Coordinates of C-alpha atoms and ligand atoms in Angstrom, one line a residue:
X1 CA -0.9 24.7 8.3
X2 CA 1.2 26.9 5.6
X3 CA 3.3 28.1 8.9
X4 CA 4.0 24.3 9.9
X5 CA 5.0 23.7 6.1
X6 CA 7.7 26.9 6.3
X7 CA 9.4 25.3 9.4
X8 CA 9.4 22.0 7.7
X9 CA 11.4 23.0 4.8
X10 CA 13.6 25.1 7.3
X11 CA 14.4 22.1 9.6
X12 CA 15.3 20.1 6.4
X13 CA 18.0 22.5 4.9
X14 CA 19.3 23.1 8.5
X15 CA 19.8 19.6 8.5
X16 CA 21.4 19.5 4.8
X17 CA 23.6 21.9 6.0
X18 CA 24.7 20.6 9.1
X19 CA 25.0 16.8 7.0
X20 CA 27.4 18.9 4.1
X21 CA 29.4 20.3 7.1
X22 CA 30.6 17.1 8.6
X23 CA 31.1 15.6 5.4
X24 CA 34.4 17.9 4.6
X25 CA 37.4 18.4 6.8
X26 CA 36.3 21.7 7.8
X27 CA 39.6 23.9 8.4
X28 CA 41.9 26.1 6.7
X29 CA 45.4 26.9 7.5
X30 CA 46.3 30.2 8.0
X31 CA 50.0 31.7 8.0
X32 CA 49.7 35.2 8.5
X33 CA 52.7 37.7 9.1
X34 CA 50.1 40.1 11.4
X35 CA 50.2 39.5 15.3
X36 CA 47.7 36.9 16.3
X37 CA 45.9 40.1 18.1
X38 CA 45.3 41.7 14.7
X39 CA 43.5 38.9 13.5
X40 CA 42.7 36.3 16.2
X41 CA 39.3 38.0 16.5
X42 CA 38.4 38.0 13.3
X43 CA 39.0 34.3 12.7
X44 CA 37.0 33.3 15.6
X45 CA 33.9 35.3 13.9
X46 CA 34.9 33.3 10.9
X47 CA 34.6 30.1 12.7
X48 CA 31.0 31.2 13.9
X49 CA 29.2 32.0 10.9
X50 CA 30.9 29.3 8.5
X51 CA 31.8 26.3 11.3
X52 CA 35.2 26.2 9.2
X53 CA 38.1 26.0 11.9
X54 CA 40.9 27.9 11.6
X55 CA 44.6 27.1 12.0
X56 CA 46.4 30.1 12.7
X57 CA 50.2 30.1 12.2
X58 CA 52.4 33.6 13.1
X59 CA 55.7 34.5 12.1
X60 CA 57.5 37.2 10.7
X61 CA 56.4 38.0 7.0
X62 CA 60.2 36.7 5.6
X63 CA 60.6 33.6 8.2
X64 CA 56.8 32.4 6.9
X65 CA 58.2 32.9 2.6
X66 CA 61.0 30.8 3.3
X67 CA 59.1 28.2 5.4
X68 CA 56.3 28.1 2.8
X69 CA 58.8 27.6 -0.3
X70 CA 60.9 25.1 1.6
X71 CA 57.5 23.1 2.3
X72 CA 57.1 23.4 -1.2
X73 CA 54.2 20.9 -2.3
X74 CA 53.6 19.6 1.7
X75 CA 53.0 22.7 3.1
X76 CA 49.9 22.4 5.4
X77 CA 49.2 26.1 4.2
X78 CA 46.6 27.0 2.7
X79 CA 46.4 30.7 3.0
X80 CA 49.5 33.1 3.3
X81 CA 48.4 36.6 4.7
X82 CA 51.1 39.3 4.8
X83 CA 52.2 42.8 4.5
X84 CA 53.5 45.3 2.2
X85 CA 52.8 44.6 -2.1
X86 CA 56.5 44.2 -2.4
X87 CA 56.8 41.1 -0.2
X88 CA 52.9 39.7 -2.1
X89 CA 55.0 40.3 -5.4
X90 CA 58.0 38.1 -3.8
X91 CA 55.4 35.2 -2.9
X92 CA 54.4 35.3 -6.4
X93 CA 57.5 35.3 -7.9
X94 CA 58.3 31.9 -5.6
X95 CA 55.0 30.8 -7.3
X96 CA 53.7 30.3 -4.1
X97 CA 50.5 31.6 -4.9
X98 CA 47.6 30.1 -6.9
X99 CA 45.3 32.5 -9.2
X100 CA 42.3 33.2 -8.1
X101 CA 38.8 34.3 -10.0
X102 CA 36.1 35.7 -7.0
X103 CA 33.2 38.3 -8.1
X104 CA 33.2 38.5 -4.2
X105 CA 37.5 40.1 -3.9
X106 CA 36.6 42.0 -7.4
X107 CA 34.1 43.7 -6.8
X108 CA 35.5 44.6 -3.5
X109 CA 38.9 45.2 -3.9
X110 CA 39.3 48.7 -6.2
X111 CA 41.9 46.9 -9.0
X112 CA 45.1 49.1 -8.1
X113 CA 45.1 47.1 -4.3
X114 CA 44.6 43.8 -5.8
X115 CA 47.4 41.5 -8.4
X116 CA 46.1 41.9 -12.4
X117 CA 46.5 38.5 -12.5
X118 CA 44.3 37.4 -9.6
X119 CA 47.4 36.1 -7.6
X120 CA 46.9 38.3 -4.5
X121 CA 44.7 40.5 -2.9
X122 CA 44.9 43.4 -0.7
X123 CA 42.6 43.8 2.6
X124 CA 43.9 46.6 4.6
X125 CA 45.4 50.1 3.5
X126 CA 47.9 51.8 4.5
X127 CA 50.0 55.1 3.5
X128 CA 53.5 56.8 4.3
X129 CA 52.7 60.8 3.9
X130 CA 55.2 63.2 5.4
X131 CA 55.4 63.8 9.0
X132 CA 56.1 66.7 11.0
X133 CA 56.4 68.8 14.4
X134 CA 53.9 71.0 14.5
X135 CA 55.7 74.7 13.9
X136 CA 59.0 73.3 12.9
X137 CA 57.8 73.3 8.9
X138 CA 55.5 75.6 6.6
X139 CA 53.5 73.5 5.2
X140 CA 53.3 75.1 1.6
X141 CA 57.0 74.8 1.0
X142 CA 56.5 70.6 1.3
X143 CA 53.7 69.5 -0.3
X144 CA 55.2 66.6 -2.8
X145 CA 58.0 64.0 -1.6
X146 CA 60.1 65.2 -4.7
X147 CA 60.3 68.3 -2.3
X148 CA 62.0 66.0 0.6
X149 CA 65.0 66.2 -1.7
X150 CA 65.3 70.2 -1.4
X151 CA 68.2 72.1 0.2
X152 CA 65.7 73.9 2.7
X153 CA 65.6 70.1 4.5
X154 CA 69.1 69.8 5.4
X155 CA 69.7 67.9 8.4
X156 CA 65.9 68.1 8.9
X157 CA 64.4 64.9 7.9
X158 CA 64.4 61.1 9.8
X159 CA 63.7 58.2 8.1
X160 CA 64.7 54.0 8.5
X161 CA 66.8 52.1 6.5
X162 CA 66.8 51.4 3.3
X163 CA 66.5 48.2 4.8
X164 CA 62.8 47.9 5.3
X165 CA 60.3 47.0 2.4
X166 CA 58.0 50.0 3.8
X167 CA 61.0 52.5 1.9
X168 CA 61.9 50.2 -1.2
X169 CA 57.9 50.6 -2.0
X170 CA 57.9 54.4 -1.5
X171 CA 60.6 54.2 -3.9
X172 CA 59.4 51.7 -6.5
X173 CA 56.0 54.3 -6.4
X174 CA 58.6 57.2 -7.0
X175 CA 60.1 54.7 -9.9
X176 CA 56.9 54.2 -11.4
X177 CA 55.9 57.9 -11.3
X178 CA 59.1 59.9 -12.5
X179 CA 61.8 56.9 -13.9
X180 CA 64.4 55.6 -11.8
X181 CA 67.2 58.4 -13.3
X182 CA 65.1 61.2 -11.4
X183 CA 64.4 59.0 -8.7
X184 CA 68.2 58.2 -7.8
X185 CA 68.9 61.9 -8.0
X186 CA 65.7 62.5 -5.9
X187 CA 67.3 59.5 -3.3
X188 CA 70.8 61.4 -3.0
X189 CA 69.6 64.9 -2.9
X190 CA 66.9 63.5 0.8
X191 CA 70.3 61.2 2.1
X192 CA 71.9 64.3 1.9
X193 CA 68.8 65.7 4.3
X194 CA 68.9 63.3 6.7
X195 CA 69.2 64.5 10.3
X196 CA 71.1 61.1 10.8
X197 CA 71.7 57.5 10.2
X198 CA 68.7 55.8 9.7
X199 CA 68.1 53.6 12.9
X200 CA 64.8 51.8 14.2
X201 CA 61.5 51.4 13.0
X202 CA 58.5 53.9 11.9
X203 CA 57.8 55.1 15.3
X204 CA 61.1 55.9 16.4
X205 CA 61.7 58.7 13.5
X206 CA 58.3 59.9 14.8
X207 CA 59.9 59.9 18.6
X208 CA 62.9 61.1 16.8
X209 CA 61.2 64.2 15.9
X210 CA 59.6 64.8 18.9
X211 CA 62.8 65.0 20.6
X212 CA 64.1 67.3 18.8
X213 CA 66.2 65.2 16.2
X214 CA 65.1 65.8 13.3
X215 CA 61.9 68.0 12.2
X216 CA 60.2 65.6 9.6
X217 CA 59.4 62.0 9.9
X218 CA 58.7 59.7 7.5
X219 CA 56.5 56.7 8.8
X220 CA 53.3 55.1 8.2
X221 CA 50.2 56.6 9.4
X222 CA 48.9 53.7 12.0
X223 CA 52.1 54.0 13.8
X224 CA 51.2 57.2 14.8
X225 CA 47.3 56.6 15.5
X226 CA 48.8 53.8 17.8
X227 CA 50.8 56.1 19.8
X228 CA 47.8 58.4 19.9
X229 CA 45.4 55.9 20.9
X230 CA 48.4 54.1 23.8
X231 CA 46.1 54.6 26.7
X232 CA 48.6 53.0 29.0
X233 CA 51.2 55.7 27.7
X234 CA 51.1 59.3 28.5
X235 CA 54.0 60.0 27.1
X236 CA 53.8 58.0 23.6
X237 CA 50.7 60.3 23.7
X238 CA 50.9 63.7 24.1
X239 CA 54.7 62.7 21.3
X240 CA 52.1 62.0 18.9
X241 CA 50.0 65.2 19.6
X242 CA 52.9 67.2 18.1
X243 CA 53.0 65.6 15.1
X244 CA 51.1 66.9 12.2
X245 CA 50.3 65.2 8.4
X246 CA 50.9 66.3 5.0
X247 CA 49.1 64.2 2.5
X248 CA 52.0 64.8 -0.3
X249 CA 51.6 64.4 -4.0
X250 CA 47.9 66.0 -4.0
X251 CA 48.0 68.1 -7.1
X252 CA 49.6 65.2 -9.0
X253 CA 49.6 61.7 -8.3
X254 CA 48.2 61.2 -4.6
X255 CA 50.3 60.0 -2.1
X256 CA 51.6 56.3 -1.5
X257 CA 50.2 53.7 0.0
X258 CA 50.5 50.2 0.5
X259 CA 48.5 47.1 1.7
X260 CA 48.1 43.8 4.1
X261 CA 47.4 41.5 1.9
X262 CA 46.9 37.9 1.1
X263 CA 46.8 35.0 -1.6
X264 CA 45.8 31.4 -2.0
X265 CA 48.4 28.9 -1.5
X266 CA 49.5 26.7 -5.0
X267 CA 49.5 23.6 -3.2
X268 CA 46.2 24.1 -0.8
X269 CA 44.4 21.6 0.2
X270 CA 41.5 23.5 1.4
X271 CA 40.6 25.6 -1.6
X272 CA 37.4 26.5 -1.1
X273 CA 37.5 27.5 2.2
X274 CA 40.8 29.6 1.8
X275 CA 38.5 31.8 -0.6
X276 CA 35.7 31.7 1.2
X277 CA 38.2 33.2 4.6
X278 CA 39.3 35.7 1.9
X279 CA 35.9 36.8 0.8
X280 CA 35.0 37.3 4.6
X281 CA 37.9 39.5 5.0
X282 CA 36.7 42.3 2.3
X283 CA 33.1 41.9 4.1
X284 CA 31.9 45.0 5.6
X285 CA 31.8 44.2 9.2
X286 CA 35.4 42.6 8.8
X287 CA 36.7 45.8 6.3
X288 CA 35.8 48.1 9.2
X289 CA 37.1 45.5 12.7
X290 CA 40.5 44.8 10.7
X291 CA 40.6 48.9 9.9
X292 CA 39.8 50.0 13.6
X293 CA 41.6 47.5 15.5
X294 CA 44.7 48.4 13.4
X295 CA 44.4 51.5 12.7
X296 CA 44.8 51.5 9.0
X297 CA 42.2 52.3 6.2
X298 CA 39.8 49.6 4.6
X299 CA 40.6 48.0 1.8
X300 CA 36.7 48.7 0.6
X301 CA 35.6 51.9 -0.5
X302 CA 32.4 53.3 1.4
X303 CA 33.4 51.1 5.1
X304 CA 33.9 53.5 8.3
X305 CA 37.6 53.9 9.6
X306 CA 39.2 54.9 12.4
X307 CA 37.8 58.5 14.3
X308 CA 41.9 58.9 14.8
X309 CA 42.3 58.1 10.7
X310 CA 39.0 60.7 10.1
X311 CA 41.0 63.2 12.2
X312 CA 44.1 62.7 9.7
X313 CA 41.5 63.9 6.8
X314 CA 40.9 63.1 3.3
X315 CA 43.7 62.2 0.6
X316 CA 43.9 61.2 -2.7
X317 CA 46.2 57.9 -2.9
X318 CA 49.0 57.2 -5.6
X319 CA 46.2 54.9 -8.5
X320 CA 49.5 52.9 -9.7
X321 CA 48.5 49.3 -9.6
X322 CA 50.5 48.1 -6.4
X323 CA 52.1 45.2 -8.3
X324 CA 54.4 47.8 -9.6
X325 CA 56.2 48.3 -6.3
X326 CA 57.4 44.7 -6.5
X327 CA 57.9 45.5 -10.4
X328 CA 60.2 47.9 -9.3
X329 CA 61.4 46.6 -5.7
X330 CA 64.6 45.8 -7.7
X331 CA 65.8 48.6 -8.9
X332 CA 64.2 50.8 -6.2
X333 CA 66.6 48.9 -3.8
X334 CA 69.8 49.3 -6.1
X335 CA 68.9 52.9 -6.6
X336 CA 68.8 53.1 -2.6
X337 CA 72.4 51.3 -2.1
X338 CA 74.1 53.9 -4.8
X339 CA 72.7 57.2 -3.0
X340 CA 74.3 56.2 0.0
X341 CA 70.6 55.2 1.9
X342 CA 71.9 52.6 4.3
Ligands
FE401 FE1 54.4 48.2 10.1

């Protein structure tokens, strides 16, 4: 009798539940600046557990900000998922993004990876320590990136342009750390070490090295757990296995890093849903997929990462709250220009 009862009441919510789901449009639009391999799998368990479809829209982070503030208030968007503080910071600046008050992203999301105004939110983490060839540097004469600046460096380091937000936040941390006076002296004293102009992207300083251009790389660390883990790629491979990692900064401040992140859009039209896709993001199971699959380190303290990221060892990270690298992307960039980092 009591077991009939039990099924009863569970046969009426699933049926409350199944009513309540057809009586909202049940969707959320998605832009997000990440490949649609980065993500696409993630959604899809989304979709499963919460029926809530997802429209998935990619671009590159700076084509999606100018599409979303030219749509202005008909943008289908509801959620805008990105990369790099600097360019969350930019979003909120365009007051693109609505505030948002979740226990669920709070208690999640350690406060220096999230906006202090509830704007954005990071998800994933990632950091830009100091890279070299294994044999090519003693360790103990480079253990802050103040020291990058030093004579001994000379022709010695590679590093992209000043172009790319990845370097502006590096310098925005060094900003928010030691003043933008130091800084700029810091920024012409590691032009002056460059091995040559900067050209390409994070992995090529990291092939750079390799080849024998320069002897220290600067580039973030999933660029070179991808190479490490390019089964289809010997070559990238065995690069990447002469590479080693100095977590910089450890005696002091920690060393930089960054997020992916993401916000609600001002103007959504699917609210609820946008945080509740958010709120799955910071889950456990999602924390540790979006960490693995990408190769950077969750968001979340306590979630697994990465056995590559576990080879790279334990750091302590720069605790300045990330919304000062778009604070400071300003100056940082200015500061960049004068010192000759093109
Ligand atoms: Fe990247």
């Amino acid at each position: 009798m009591k077991k009939t009862s039990t099924l009863g009441i569970a046969g009426v919510l699933l049926f409350i539940s199944t009513g309540l789901n057809e009586a909202f449009a049940d969707e959320v639009n998605l832009y997000s600046a990440r490949k649609e391999a980065l993500i696409k799998p993630l959604l899809d368990k989304f979709s499963e557990q919460t029926g809530v479809t997802v429209n998935l829209v990619t671009a590159a982070a700076d084509a999606l900000l100018a599409r979303l503030k030219s749509e202005g208030k008909l943008t289908p968007a509801d959620v805008f998922i990105t990369v790099d503080a600097g360019r969350l910071h930019r979003a909120k600046k365009a007051e693109l993004f609505q505030p948002i008050d979740s226990m669920i992203l709070k208690s999640a999301i350690p406060a220096q990876y999230r906006d202090p105004d509830g704007v954005w939110f990071g998800l994933s983490l990632r950091a830009r320590p100091i890279m070299y060839v294994k044999g090519k540097v003693d360790s103990a004469t480079l253990t802050r990136y103040e020291d990058l600046a030093d004579g001994l460096w000379k022709g010695r380091i590679c590093i992209r342009s000043s172009g790319n937000i990845y370097n502006q936040s590096l310098v925005a941390s060094m900003i928010a750390a030691n003043g933008e006076a130091d800084t700029e002296k810091w920024a012409e004293g590691l032009v002056g070490n460059f091995a040559r102009s900067p050209a390409g992207g994070d992995r090529d300083q990291i092939k750079a090295a390799v080849a024998g251009e320069c002897d220290i790389a600067i580039a973030n660390t999933y660029y070179l757990a991808r190479m490490l883990n390019d089964g289809k790629d010997d070559a990238q491979r065995m690069a990447a296995e002469k590479m080693a990692i100095i977590w910089p900064n450890q005696d002091g401040r920690g060393a930089h890093v960054n997020v992916s992140g993401a916000g609600v859009i001002r103007h959504s039209r699917n609210k609820e849903n946008a945080i509740r896709l958010l709120e799955f993001l910071v889950s456990d199971d999602s924390q540790k997929w979006y960490a693995e699959v990408n190769h950077e380190y969750p968001v979340k303290t306590g979630v697994e990462m990465s056995e590559t990221l576990t080879s790279f060892g334990e750091f302590k990270a720069d605790t300045v709250n990330l919304a000062s690298l778009g604070e400071y992307n300003a100056p940082a960039v200015k500061l960049m220009d004068r010192a000759g980092w093109r």
